[in-house]
PDB file of C-alpha atoms (C1' of nucleotides) in Angstrom:
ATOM      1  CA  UNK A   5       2.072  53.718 -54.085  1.00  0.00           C
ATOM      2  CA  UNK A   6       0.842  50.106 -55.027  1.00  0.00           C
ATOM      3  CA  UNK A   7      -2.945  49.398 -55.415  1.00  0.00           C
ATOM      4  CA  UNK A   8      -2.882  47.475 -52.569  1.00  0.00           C
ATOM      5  CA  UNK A   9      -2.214  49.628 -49.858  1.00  0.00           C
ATOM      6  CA  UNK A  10      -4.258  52.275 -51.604  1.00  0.00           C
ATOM      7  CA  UNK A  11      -7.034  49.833 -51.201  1.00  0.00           C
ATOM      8  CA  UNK A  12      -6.484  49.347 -47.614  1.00  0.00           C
ATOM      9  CA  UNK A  13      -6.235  53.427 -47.795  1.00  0.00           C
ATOM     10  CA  UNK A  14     -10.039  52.749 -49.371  1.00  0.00           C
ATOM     11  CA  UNK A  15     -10.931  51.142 -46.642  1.00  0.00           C
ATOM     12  CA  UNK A  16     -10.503  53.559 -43.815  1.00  0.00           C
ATOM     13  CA  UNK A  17     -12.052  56.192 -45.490  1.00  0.00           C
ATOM     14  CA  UNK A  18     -15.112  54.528 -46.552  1.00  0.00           C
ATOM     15  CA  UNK A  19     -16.358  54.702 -42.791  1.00  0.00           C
ATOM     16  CA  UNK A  20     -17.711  58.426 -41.607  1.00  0.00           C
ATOM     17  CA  UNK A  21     -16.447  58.185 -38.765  1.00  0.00           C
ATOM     18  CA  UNK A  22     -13.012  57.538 -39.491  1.00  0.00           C
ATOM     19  CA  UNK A  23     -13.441  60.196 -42.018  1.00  0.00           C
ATOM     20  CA  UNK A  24     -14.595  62.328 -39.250  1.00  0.00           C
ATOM     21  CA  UNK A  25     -11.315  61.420 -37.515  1.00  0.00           C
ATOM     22  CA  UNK A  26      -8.688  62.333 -40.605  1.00  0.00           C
ATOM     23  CA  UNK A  27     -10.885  66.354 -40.698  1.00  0.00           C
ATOM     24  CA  UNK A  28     -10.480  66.550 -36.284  1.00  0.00           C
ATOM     25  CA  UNK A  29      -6.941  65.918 -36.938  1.00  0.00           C
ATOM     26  CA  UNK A  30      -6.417  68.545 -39.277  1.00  0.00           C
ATOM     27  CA  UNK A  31      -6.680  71.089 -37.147  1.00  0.00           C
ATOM     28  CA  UNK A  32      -6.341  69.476 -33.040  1.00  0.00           C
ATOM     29  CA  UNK A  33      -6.334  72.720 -31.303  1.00  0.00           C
ATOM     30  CA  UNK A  34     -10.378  73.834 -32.738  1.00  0.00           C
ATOM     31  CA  UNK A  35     -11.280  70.207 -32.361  1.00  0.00           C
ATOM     32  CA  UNK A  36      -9.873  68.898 -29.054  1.00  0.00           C
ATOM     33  CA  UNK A  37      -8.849  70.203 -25.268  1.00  0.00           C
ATOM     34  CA  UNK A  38      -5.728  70.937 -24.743  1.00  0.00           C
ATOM     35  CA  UNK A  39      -3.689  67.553 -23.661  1.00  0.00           C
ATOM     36  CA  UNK A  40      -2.932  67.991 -19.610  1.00  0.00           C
ATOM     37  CA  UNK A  41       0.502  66.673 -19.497  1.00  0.00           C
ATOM     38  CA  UNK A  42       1.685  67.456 -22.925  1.00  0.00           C
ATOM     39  CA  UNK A  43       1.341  71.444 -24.015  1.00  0.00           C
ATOM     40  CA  UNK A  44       1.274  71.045 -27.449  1.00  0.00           C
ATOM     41  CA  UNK A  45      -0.183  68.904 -30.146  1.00  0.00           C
ATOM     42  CA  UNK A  46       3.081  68.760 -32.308  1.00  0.00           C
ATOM     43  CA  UNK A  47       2.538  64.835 -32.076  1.00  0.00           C
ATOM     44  CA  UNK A  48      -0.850  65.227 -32.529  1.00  0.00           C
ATOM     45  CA  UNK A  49      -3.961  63.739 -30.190  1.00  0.00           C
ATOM     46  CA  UNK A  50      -3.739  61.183 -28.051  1.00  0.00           C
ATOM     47  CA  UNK A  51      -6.635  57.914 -28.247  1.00  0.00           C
ATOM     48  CA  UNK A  52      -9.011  58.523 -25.286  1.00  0.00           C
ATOM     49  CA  UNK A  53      -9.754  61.984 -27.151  1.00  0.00           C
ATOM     50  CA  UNK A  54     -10.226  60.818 -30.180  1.00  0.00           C
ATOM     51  CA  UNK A  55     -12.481  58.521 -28.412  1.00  0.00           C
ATOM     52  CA  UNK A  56     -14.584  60.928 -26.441  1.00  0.00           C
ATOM     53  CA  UNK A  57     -15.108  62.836 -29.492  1.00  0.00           C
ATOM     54  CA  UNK A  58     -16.034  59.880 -31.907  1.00  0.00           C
ATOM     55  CA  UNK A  59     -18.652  58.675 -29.627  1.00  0.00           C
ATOM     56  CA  UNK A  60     -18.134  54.869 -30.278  1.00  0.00           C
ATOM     57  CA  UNK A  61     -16.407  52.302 -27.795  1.00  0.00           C
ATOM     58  CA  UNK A  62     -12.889  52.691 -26.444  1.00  0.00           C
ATOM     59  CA  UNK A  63     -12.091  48.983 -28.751  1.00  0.00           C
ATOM     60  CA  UNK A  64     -13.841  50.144 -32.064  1.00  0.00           C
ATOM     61  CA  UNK A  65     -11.671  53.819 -31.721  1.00  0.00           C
ATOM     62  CA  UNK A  66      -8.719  52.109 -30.940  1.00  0.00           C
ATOM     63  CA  UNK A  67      -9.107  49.380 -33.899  1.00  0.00           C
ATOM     64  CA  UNK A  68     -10.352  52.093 -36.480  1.00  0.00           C
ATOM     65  CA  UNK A  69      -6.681  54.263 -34.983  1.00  0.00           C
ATOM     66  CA  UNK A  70      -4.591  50.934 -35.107  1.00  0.00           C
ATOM     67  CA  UNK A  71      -5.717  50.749 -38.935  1.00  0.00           C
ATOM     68  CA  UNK A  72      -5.412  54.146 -40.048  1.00  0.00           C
ATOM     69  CA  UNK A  73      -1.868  53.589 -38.418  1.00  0.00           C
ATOM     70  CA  UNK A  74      -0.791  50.553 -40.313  1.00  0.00           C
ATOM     71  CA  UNK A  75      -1.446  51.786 -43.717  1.00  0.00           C
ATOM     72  CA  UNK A  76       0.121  54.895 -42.888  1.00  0.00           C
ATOM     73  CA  UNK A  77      -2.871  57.509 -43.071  1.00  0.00           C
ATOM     74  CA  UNK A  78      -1.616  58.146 -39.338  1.00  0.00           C
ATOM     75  CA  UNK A  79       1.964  58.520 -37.321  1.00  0.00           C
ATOM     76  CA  UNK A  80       1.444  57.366 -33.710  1.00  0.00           C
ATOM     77  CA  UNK A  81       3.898  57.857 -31.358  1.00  0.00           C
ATOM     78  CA  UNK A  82       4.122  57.008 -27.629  1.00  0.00           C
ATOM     79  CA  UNK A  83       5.133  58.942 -24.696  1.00  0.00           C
ATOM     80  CA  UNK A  84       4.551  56.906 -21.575  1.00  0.00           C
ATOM     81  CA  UNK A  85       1.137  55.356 -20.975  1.00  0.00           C
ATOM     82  CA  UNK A  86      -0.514  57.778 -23.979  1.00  0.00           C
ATOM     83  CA  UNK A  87      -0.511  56.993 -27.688  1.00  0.00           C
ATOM     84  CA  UNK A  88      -0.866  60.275 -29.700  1.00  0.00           C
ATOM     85  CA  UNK A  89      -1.699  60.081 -33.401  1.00  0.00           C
ATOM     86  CA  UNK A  90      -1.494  62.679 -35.895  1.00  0.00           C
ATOM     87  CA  UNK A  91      -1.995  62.553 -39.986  1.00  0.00           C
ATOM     88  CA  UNK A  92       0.911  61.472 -41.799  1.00  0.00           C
ATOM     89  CA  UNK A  93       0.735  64.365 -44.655  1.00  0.00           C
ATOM     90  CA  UNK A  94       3.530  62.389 -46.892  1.00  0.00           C
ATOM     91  CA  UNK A  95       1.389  59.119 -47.060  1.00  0.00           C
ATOM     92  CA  UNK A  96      -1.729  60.972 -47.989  1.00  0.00           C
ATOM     93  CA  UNK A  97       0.060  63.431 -50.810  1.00  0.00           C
ATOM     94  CA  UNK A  98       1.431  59.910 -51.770  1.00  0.00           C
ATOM     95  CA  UNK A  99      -2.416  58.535 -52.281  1.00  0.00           C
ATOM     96  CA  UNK A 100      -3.443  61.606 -53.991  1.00  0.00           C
ATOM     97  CA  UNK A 101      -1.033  61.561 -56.056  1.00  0.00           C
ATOM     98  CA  UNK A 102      -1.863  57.801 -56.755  1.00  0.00           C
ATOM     99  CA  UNK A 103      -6.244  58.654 -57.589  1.00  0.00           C
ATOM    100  CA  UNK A 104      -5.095  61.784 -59.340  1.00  0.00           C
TER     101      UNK A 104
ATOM    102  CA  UNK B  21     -17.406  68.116 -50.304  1.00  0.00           C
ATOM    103  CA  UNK B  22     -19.857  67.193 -47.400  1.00  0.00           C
ATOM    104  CA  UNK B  23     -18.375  64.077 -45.476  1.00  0.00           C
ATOM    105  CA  UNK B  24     -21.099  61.757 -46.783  1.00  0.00           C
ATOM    106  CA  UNK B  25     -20.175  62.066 -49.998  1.00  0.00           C
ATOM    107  CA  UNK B  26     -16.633  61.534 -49.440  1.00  0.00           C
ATOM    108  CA  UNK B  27     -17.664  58.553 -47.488  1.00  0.00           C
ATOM    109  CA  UNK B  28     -19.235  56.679 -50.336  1.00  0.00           C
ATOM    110  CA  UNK B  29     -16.561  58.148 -52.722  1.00  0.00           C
ATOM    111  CA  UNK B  30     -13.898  55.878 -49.933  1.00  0.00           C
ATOM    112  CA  UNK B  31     -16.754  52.944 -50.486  1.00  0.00           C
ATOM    113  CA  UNK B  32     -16.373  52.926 -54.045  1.00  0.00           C
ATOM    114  CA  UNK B  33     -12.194  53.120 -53.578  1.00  0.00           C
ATOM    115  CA  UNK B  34     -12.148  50.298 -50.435  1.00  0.00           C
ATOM    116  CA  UNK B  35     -11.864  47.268 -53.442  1.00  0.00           C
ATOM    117  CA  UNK B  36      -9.002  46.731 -55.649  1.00  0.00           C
ATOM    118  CA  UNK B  37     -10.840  45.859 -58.417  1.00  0.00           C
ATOM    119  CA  UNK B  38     -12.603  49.688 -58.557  1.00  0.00           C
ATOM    120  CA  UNK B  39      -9.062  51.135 -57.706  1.00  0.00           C
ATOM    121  CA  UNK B  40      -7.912  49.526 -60.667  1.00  0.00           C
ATOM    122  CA  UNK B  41     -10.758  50.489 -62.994  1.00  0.00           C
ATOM    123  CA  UNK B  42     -10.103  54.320 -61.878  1.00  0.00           C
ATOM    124  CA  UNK B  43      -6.353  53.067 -63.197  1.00  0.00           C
ATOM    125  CA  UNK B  44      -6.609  51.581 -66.168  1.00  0.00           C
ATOM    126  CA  UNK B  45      -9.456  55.362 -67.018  1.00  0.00           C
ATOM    127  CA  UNK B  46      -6.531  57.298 -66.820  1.00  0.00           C
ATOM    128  CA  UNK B  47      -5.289  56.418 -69.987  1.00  0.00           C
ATOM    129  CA  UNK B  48      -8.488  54.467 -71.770  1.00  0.00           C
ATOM    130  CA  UNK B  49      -6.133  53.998 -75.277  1.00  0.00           C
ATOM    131  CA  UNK B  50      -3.384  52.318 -73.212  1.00  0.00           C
ATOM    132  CA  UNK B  51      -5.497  50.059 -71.114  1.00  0.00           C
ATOM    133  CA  UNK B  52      -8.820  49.028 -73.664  1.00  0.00           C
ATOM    134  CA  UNK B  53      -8.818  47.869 -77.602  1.00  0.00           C
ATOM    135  CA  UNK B  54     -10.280  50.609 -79.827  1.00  0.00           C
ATOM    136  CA  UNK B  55     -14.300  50.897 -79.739  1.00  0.00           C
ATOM    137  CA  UNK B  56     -15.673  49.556 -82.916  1.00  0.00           C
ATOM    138  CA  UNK B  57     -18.367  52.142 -83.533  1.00  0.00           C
ATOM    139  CA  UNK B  58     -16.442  55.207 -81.848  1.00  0.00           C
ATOM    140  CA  UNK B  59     -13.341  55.970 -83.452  1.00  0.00           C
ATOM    141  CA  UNK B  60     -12.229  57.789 -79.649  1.00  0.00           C
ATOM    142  CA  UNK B  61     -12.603  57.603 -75.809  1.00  0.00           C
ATOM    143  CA  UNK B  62     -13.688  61.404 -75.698  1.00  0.00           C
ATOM    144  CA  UNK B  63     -16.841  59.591 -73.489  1.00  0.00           C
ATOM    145  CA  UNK B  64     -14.755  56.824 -71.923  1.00  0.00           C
ATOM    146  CA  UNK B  65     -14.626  53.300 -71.906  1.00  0.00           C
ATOM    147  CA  UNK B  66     -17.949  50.846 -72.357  1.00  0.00           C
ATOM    148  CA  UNK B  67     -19.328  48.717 -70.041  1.00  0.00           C
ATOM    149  CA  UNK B  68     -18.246  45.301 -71.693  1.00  0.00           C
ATOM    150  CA  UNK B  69     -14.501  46.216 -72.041  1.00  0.00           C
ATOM    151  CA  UNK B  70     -14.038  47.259 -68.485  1.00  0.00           C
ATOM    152  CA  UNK B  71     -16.277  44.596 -67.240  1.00  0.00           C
ATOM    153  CA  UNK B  72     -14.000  41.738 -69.862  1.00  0.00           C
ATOM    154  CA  UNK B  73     -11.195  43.813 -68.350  1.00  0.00           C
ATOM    155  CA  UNK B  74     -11.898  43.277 -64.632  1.00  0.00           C
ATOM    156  CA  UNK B  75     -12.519  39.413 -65.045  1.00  0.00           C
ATOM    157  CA  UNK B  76     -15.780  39.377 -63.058  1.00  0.00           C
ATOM    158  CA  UNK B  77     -19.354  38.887 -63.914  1.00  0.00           C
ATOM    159  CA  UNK B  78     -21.403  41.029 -66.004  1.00  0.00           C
ATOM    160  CA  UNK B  79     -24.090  42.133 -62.823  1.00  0.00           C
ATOM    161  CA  UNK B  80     -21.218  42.814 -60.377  1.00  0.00           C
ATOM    162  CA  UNK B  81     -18.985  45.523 -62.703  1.00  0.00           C
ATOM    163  CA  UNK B  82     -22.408  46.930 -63.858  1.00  0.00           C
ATOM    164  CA  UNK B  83     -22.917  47.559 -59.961  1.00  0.00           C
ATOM    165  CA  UNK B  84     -19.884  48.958 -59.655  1.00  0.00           C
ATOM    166  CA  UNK B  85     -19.405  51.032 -62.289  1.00  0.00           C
ATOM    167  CA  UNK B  86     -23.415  52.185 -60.960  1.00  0.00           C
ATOM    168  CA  UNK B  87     -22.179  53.098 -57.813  1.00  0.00           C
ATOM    169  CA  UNK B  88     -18.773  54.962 -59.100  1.00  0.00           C
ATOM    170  CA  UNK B  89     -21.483  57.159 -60.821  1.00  0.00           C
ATOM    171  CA  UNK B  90     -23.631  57.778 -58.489  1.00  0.00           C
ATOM    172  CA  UNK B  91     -20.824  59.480 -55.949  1.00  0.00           C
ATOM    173  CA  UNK B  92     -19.802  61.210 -58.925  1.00  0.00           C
ATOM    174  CA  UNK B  93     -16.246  59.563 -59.584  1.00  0.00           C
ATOM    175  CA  UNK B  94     -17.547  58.430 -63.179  1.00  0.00           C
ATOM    176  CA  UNK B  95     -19.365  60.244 -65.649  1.00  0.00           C
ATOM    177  CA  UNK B  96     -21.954  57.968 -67.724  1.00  0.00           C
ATOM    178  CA  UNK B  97     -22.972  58.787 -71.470  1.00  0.00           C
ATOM    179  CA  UNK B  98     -25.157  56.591 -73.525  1.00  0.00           C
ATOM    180  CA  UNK B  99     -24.883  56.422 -77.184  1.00  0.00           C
ATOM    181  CA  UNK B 100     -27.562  54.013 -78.066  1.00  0.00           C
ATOM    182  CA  UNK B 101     -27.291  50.551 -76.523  1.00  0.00           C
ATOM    183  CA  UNK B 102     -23.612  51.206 -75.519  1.00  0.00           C
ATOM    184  CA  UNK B 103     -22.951  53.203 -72.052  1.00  0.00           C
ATOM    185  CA  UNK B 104     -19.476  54.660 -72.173  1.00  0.00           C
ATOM    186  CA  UNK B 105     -17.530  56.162 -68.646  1.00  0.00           C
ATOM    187  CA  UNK B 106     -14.775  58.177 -68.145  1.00  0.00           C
ATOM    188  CA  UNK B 107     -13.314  59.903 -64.793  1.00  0.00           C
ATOM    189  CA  UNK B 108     -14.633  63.042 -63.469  1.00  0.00           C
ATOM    190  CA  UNK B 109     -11.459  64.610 -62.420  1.00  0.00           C
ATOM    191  CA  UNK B 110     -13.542  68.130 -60.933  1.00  0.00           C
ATOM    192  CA  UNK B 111     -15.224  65.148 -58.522  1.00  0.00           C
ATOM    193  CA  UNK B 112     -11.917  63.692 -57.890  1.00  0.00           C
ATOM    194  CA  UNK B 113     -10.549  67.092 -57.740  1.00  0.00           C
ATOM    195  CA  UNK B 114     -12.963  68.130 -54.775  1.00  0.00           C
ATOM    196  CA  UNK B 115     -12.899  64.991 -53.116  1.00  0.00           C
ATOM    197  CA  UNK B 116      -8.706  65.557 -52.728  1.00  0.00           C
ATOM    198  CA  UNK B 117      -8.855  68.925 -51.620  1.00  0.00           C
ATOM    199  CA  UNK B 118     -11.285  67.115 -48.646  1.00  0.00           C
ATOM    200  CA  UNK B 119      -9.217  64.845 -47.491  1.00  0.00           C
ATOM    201  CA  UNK B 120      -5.676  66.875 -47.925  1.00  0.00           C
TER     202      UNK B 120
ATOM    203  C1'  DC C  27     -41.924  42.329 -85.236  1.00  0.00           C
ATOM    204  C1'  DA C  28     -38.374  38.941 -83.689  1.00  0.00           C
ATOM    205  C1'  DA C  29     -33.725  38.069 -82.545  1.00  0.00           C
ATOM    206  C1'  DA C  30     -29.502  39.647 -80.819  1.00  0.00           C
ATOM    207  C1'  DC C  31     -26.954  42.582 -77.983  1.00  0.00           C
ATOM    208  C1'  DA C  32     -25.599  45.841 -74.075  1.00  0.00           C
ATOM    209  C1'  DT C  33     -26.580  47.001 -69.684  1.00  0.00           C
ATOM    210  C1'  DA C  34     -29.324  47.188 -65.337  1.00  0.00           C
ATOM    211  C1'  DT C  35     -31.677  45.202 -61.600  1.00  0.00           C
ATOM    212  C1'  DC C  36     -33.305  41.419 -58.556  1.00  0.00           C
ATOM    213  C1'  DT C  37     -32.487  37.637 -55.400  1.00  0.00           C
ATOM    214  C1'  DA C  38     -29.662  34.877 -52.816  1.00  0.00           C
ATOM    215  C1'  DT C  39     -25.471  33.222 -50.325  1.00  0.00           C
ATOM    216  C1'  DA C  40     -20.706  33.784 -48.771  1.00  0.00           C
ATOM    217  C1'  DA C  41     -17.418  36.826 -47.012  1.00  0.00           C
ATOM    218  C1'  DT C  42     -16.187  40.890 -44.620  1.00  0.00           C
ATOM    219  C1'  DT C  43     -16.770  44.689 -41.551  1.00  0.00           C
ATOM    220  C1'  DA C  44     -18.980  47.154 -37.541  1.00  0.00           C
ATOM    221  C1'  DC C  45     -19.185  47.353 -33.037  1.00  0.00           C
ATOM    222  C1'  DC C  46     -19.336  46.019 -28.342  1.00  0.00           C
ATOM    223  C1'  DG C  47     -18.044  43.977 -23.744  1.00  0.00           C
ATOM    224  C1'  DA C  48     -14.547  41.447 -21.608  1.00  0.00           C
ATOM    225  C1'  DT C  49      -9.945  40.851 -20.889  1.00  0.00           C
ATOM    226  C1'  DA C  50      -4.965  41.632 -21.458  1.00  0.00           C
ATOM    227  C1'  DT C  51      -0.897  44.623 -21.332  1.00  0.00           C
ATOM    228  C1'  DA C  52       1.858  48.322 -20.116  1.00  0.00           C
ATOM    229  C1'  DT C  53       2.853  52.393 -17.595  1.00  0.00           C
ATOM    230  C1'  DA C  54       2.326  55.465 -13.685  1.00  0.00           C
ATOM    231  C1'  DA C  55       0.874  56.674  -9.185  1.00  0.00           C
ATOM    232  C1'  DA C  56      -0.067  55.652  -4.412  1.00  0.00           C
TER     233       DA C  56
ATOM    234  C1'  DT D  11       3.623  46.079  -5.034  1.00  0.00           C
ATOM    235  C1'  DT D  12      -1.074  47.155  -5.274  1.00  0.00           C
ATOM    236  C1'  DT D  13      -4.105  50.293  -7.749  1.00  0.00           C
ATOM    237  C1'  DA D  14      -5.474  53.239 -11.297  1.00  0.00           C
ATOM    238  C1'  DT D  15      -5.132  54.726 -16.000  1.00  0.00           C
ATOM    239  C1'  DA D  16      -4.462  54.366 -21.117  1.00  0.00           C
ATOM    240  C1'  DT D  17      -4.573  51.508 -24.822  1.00  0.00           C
ATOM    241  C1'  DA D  18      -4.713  47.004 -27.325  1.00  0.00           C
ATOM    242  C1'  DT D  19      -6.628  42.688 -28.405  1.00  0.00           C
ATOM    243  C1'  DC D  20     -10.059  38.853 -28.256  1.00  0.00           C
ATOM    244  C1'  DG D  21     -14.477  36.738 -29.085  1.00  0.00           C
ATOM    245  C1'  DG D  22     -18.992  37.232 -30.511  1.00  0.00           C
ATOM    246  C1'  DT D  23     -23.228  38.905 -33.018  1.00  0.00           C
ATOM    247  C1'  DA D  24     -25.405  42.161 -36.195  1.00  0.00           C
ATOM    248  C1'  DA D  25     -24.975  44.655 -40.286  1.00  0.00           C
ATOM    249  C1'  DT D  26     -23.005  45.388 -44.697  1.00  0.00           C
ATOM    250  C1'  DT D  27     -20.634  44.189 -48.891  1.00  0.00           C
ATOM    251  C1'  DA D  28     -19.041  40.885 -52.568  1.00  0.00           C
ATOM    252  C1'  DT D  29     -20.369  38.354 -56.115  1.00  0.00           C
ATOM    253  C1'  DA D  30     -23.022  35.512 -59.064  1.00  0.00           C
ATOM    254  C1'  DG D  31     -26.963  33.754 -61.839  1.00  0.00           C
ATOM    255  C1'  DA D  32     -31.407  34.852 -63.412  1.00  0.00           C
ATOM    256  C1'  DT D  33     -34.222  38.070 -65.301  1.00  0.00           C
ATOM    257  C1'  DA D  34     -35.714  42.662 -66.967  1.00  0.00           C
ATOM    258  C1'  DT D  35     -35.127  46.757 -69.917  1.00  0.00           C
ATOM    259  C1'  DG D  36     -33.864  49.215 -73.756  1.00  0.00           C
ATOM    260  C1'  DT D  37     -31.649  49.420 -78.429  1.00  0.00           C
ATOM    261  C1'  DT D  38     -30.397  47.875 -82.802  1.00  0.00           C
ATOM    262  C1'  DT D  39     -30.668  44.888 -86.662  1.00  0.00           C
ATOM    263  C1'  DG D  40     -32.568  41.423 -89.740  1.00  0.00           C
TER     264       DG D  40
END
DNA sequence: CAAACATATCTATAATTACCGATATATAAA
DNA sequence: TTTATATATCGGTAATTATAGATATGTTTG
């Protein structure tokens, strides 16, 4: 991993919130309602959750999640009108490996 | 870790320049000259060779390297008028077993 | 004690980020 | 094909961070 995207790791973990975020998604099932269409979270959680939970605007949740996605902290994928998002394990061992 | 803590420890790793100064601590012989009064870098590195180092001023690496020590990624010693710093790897330690 | 040196802190401005409401887009349902 | 739903993006203001120069503090040395 370069020290650039590490930086831009930096950066969306230097907010709680989107801290916050990276623990929920750890475990979906103790941290969010089951998804109504979908019965599983093997994809992970889908925005308007995420939302809910975080307590901040639909825009700011979906910026923080559009971030965390482009420097790889998160894998979103689409099914239909949802966007589910779920950590992306490799990218993070990758960045631990990189402070460590 | 509580998630405050690993909040400011993302603050601290959100800039390239402190990404780069946790770097260049991994191996202090590698990356610095040899102190002139210390004949090792069981302590660290001082302030003036990382600050020489990262190319900007004198008040904005002390800052820095302030901050890196106050979440607990640094460990400050002072011999005298010199203040030496070297990575606390059980800090870093903790602050990875967070966030994986 | 005075001068020199290493580092820390203060003050100020520029740059960036936080966060929201409004609006756009894309899909699904009626 | 309108309407509703989920998410993304835009535009703006408030808050925070970046960074520097000036100054303060503490230590060593002459």
């Amino acid at each position: 991993m370069d020290i650039k995207i590490a930086t831009e790791i930096g950066k969306c973990l230097s907010n709680p919130t989107r801290v916050q975020i990276m623990e929920w998604l750890k475990e979906p099932e103790k941290n969010f309602p089951p998804h109504e269409t979908l019965q599983h979270f093997n994809d992970g959680v889908c925005v308007s959750y995420i939302q809910e939970k975080a307590g901040l605007s639909q825009s700011t949740v979906s910026t923080y999640l559009s971030n965390m996605e482009k420097c790889g902290l998160l894998v979103l994928t689409r099914y239909g009108k949802w966007s589910y998002l779920k950590r992306n394990e490799k990218i993070i061992q990758e960045y631990i490996d990189f402070i460590r």
